[in-house]
Coordinates of C-alpha atoms and ligand atoms in Angstrom, one line a residue:
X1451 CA 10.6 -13.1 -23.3
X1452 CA 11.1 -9.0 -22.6
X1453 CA 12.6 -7.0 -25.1
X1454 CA 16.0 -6.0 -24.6
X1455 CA 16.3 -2.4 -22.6
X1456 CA 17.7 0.4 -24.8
X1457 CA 16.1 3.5 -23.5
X1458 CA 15.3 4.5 -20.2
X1459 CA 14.2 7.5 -17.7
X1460 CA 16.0 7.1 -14.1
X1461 CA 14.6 9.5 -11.0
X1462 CA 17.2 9.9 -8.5
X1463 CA 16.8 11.1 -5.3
X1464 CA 20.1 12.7 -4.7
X1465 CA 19.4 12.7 -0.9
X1466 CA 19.8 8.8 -0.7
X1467 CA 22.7 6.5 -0.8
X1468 CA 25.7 7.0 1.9
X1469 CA 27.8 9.7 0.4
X1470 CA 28.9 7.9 -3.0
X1471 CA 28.7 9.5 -6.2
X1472 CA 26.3 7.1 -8.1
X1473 CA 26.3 9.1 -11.5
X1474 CA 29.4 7.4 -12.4
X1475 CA 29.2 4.0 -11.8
X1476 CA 25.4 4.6 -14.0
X1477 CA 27.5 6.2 -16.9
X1478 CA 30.0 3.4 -16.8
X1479 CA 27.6 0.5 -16.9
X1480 CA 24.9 2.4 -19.6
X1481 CA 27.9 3.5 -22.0
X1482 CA 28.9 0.3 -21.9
X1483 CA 25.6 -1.5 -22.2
X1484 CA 24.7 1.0 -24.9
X1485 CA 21.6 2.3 -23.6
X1486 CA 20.8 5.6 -23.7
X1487 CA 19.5 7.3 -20.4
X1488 CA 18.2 10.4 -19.2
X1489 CA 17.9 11.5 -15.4
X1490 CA 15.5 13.7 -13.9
X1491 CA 16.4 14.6 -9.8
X1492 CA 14.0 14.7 -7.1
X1493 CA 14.1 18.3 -4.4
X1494 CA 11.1 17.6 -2.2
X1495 CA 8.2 14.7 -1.4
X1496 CA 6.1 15.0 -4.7
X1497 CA 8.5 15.1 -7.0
X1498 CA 9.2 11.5 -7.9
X1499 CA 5.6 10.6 -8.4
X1500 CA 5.2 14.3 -11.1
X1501 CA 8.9 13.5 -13.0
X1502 CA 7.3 10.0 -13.5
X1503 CA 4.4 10.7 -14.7
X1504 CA 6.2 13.4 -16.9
X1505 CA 8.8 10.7 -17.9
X1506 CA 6.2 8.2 -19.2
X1507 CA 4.8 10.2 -21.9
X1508 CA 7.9 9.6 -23.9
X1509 CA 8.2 6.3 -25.6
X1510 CA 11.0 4.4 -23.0
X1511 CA 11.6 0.9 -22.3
X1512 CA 11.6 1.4 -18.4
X1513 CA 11.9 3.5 -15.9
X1514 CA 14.7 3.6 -13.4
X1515 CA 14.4 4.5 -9.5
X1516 CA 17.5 5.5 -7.7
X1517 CA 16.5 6.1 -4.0
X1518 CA 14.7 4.2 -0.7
X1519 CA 11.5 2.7 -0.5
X1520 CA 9.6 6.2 0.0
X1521 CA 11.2 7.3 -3.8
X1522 CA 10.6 3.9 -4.9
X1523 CA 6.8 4.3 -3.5
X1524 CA 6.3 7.5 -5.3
X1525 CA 7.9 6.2 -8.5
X1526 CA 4.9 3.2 -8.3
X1527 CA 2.3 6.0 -7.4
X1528 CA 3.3 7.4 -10.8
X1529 CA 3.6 3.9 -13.2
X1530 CA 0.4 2.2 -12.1
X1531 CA -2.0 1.7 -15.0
X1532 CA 1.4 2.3 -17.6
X1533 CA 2.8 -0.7 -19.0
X1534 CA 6.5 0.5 -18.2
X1535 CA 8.5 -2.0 -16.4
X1536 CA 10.3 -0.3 -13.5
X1537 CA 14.1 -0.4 -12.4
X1538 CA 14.9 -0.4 -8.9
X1539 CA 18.2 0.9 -7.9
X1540 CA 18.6 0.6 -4.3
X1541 CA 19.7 3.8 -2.2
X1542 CA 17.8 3.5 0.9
X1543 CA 18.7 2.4 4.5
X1544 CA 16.7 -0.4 4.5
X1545 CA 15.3 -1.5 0.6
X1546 CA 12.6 -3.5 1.9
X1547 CA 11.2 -3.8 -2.1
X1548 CA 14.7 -5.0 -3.8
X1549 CA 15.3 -7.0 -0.6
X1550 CA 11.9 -9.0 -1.3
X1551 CA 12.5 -9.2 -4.9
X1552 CA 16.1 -10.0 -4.3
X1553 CA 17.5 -7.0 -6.0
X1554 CA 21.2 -6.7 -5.2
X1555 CA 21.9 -3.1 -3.0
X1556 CA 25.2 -2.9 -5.2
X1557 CA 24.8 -0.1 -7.5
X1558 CA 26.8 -2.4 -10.4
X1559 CA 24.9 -5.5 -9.5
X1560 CA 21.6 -3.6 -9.6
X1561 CA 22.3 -2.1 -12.7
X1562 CA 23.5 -5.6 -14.3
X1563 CA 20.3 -6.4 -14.5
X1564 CA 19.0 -3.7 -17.3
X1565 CA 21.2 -6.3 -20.0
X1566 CA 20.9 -9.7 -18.5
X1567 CA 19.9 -12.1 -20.9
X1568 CA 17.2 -13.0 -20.9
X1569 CA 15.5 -10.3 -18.9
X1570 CA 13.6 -11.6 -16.1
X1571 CA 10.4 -9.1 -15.2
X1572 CA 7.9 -9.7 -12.4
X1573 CA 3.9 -8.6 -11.6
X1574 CA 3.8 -7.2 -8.3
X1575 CA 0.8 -6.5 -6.3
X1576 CA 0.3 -2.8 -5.0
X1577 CA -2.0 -1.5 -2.5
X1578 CA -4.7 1.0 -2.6
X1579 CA -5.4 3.5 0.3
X1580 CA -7.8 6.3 -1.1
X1581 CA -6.1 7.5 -3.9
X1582 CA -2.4 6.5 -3.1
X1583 CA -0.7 3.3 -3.6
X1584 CA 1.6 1.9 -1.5
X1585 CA 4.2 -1.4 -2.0
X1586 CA 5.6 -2.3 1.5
X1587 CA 2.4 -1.4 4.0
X1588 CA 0.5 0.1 6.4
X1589 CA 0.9 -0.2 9.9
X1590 CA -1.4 1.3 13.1
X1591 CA -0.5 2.3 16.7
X1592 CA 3.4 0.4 17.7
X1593 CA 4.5 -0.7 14.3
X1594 CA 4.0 3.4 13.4
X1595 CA 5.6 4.8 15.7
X1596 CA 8.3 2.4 15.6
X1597 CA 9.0 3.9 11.9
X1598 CA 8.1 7.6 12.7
X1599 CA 10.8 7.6 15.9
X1600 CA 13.1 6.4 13.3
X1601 CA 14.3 9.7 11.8
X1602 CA 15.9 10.5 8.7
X1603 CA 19.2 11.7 10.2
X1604 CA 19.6 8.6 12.3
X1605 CA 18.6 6.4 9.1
X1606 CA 20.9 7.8 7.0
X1607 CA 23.7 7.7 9.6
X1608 CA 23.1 4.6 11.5
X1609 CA 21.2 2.5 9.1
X1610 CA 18.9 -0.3 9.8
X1611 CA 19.9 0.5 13.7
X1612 CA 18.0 3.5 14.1
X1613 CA 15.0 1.2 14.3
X1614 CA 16.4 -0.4 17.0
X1615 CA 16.9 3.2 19.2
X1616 CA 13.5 4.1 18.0
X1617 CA 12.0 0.7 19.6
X1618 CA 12.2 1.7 23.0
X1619 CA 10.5 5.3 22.8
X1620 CA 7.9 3.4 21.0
X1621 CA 7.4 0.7 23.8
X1622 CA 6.6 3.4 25.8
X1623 CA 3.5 4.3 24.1
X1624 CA 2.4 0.7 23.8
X1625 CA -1.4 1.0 23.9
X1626 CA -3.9 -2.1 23.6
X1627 CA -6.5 -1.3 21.4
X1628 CA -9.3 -3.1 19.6
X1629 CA -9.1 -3.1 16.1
X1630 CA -12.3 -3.7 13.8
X1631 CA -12.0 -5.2 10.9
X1632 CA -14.0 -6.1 8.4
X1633 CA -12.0 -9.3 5.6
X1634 CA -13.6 -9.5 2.2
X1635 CA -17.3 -8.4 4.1
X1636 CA -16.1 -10.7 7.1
X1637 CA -15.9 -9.0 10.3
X1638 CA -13.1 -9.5 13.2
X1639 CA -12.6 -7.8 16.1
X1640 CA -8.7 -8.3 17.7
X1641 CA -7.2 -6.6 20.4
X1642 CA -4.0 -6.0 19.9
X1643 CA -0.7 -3.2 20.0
X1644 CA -0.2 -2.7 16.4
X1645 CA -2.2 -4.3 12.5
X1646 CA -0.1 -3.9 10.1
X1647 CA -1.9 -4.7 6.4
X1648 CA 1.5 -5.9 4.6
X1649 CA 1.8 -6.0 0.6
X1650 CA 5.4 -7.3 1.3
X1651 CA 6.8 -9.0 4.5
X1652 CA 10.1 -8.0 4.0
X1653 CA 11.6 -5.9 7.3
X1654 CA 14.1 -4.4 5.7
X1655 CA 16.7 -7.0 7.4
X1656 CA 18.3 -9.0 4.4
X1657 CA 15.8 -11.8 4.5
X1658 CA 13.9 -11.2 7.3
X1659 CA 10.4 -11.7 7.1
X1660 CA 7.5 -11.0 8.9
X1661 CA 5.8 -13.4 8.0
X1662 CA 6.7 -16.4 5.8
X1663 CA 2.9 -16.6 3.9
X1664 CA 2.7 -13.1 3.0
X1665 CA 3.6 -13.1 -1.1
X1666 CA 4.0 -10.0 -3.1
X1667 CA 2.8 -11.7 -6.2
X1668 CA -0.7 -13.1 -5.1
X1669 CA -3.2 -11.0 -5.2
X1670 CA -4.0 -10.5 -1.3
X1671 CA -2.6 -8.4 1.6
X1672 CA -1.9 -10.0 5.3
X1673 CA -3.1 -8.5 8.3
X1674 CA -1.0 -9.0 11.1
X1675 CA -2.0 -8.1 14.8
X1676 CA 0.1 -8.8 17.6
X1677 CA -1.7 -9.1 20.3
X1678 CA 0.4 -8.4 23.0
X1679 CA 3.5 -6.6 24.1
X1680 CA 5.4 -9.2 26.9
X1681 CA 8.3 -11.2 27.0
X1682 CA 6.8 -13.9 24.7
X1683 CA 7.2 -11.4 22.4
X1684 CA 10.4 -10.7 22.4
X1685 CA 11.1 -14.2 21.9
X1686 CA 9.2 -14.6 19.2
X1687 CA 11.3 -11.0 17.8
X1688 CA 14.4 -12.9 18.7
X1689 CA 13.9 -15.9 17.2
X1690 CA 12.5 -14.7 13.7
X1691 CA 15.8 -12.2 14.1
X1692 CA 18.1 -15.4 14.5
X1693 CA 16.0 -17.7 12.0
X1694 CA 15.2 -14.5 9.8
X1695 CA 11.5 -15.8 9.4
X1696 CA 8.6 -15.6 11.8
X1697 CA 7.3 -19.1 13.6
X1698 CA 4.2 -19.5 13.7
X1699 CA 2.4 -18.2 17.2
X1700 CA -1.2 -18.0 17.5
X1701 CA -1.5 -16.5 21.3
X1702 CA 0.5 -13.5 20.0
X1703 CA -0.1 -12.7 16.5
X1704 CA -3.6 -13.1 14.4
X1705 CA -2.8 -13.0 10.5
X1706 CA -5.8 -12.5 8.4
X1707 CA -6.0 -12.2 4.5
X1708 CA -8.0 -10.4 2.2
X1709 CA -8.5 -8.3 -1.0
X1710 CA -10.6 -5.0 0.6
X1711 CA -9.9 -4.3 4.5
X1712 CA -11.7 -2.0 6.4
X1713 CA -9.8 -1.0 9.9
X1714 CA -10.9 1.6 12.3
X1715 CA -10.4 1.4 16.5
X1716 CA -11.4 2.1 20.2
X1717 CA -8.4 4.4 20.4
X1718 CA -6.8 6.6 18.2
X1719 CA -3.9 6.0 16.2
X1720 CA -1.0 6.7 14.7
X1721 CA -0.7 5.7 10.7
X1722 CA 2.3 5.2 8.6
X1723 CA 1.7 4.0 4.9
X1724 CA 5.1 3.1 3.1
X1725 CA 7.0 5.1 5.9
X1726 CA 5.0 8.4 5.4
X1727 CA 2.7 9.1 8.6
X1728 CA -1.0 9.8 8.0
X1729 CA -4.4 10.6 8.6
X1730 CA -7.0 9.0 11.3
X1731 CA -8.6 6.0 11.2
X1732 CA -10.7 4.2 9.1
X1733 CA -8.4 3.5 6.7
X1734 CA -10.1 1.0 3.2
X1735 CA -7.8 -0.8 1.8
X1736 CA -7.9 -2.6 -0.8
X1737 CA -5.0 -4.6 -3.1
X1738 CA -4.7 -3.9 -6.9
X1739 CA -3.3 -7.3 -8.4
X1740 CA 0.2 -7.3 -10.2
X1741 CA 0.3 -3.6 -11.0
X1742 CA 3.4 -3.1 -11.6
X1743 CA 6.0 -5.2 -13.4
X1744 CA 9.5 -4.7 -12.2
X1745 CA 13.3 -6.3 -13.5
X1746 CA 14.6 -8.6 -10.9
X1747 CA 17.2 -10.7 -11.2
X1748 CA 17.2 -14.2 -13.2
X1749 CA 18.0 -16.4 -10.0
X1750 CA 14.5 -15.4 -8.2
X1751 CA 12.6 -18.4 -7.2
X1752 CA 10.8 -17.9 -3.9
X1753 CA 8.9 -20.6 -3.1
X1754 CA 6.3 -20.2 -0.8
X1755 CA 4.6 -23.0 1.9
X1756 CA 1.7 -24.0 1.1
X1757 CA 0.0 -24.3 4.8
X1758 CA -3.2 -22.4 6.4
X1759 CA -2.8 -19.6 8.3
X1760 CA -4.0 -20.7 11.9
X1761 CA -6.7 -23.4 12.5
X1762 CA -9.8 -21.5 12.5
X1763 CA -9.4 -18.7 11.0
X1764 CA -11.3 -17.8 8.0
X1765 CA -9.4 -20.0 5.1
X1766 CA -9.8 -18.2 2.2
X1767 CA -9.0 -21.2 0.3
X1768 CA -5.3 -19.8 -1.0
X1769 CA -2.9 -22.1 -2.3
X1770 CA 0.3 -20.5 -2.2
X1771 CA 1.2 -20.9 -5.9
X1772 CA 5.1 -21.1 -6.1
X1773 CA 6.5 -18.2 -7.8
X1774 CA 7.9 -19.9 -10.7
X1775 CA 9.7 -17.8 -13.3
X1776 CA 7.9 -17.7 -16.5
Ligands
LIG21 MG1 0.2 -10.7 -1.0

């Protein structure tokens, strides 16, 4: 059982959220919870990751994000190898990390969970690209510049939608390209429009996943490549849209697993790691197992499928334990 939470650091990025003030609904729920709080407030990219690591040198109980997933990211950058739990207060447009954990986006509901009794904490997995971490993932070639046409005007103003207007500048530079990979020392070679290494499925759709075997919580990352761009494909978009979870289809998407992934490719290609664009390919990549504990709420229980990924690929012999709260 976690001790109760009576002191804690929360970084705010002031530039999330849809314009709400936010510093009174905190004040109202930590006055009344009696906890005392401090705040520090990000300016510029950076920031979140330094006022963390500045934060965690005093003797708190957690530390509280306000912000999206890029704040949240930065936050994680600056927690791993602490043993302070982390908050997350949603703010972004799409939360793809409280979605998966089931944080609520409600400011009150998020905070509710700093004094639920008992607490409820989870181990999370984070991923490791040179010397950065990243929660969400990495995606190469369509899946990147599906995120990078999705500016932060748009986002802020039009939500989850301006995914959706950045989709069709992106299917115009649809390239196939073969990716080499290299699994835990196995090698693969896929052709494909976008890999996308994936720490959590989320999309940042309530409850839509990209894929249903891909667990925060176990140790490996997925690697998705689709392997084509056709009207199969937009089925299969379609119908994980309407069922909010991915069927399984092996002629259009290969989904390896591993622990350390090597990617590099025929063509070059645009990067995005945790929504931030980056440098060339190769990228290493490898997972760092339950890095991070974060507060979620009580009424978790994802229960994963236990199945194989697709008949011959290589099986690393994964059972997908059920996340059972402990
Ligand atoms: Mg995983």
């Amino acid at each position: 059982m976690e001790k109760k939470i009576r002191n804690i650091h929360i970084i705010i990025n002031p530039g999330s959220g849809k314009e709400k003030s936010i510093l009174p609904v905190i004040n109202t729920f930590m006055q009344a919870a009696g906890i005392r709080w401090e705040a520090s407030i990000t300016h510029k990219a950076g920031d979140a990751i330094r006022l963390t690591r500045t934060a965690s040198r005093n003797k708190l109980d957690a530390i509280a994000v306000y912000g999206g997933d890029g704040t949240v990211t930065e936050v994680v950058n600056g927690l791993v190898g602490t043993e302070i739990p982390l908050i997350i207060l949603p703010g972004g447009s799409a939360n793809v990390i409280a979605n998966e954990l089931g944080i609520p986006w409600n400011l009150k509901e998020a905070c509710a969970l700093i004094s639920q009794n008992p607490l409820r904490t989870r181990n999370i997995d984070v991923g490791q690209l040179n010397n950065r971490y990243f929660i969400a993932g990495i995606s190469i070639g369509f899946g990147a510049d599906l995120i990078k046409g999705a500016k932060r005007e748009a986002k802020s103003k039009f939500g989850i939608l301006a995914y959706f207007f950045s989709l069709f500048t992106a299917m115009q530079k649809l390239k196939l390209t073969i990716y080499h990979l290299k699994v835990d020392g196995v090698s693969h070679e896929v052709s494909g429009i976008t890999c996308i290494v994936a720490n959590a499925g989320n999309l940042g759709f309530t409850k839509v996943s990209l894929d249903k075997h891909i667990d925060i919580c176990d140790g490996l990352l997925d690697i998705v490549i689709v392997r084509k761009a056709d009207l199969k494909l937009l089925k299969l978009i379609a119908i994980t849209l309407i069922k909010r979870r991915r069927p399984d289809n092996f002629e259009l998407v290969k989904h390896l697993q591993g622990k350390e992934i090597s990617i590099s490719s025929n063509h070059k290609q645009i990067i995005q790691c945790d929504g931030e664009i980056l440098e060339n390919l190769p990228l290493h990549i490898k997972i760092v197992p339950g890095a991070i504990r974060v507060l979620i709420p009580g009424k978790y229980n994802k229960i994963i499928a236990q199945t194989s990924l697709e008949p011959n690929c290589q099986d690393k012999g994964i059972f997908f334990d059920s996340l059972n709260i402990s």
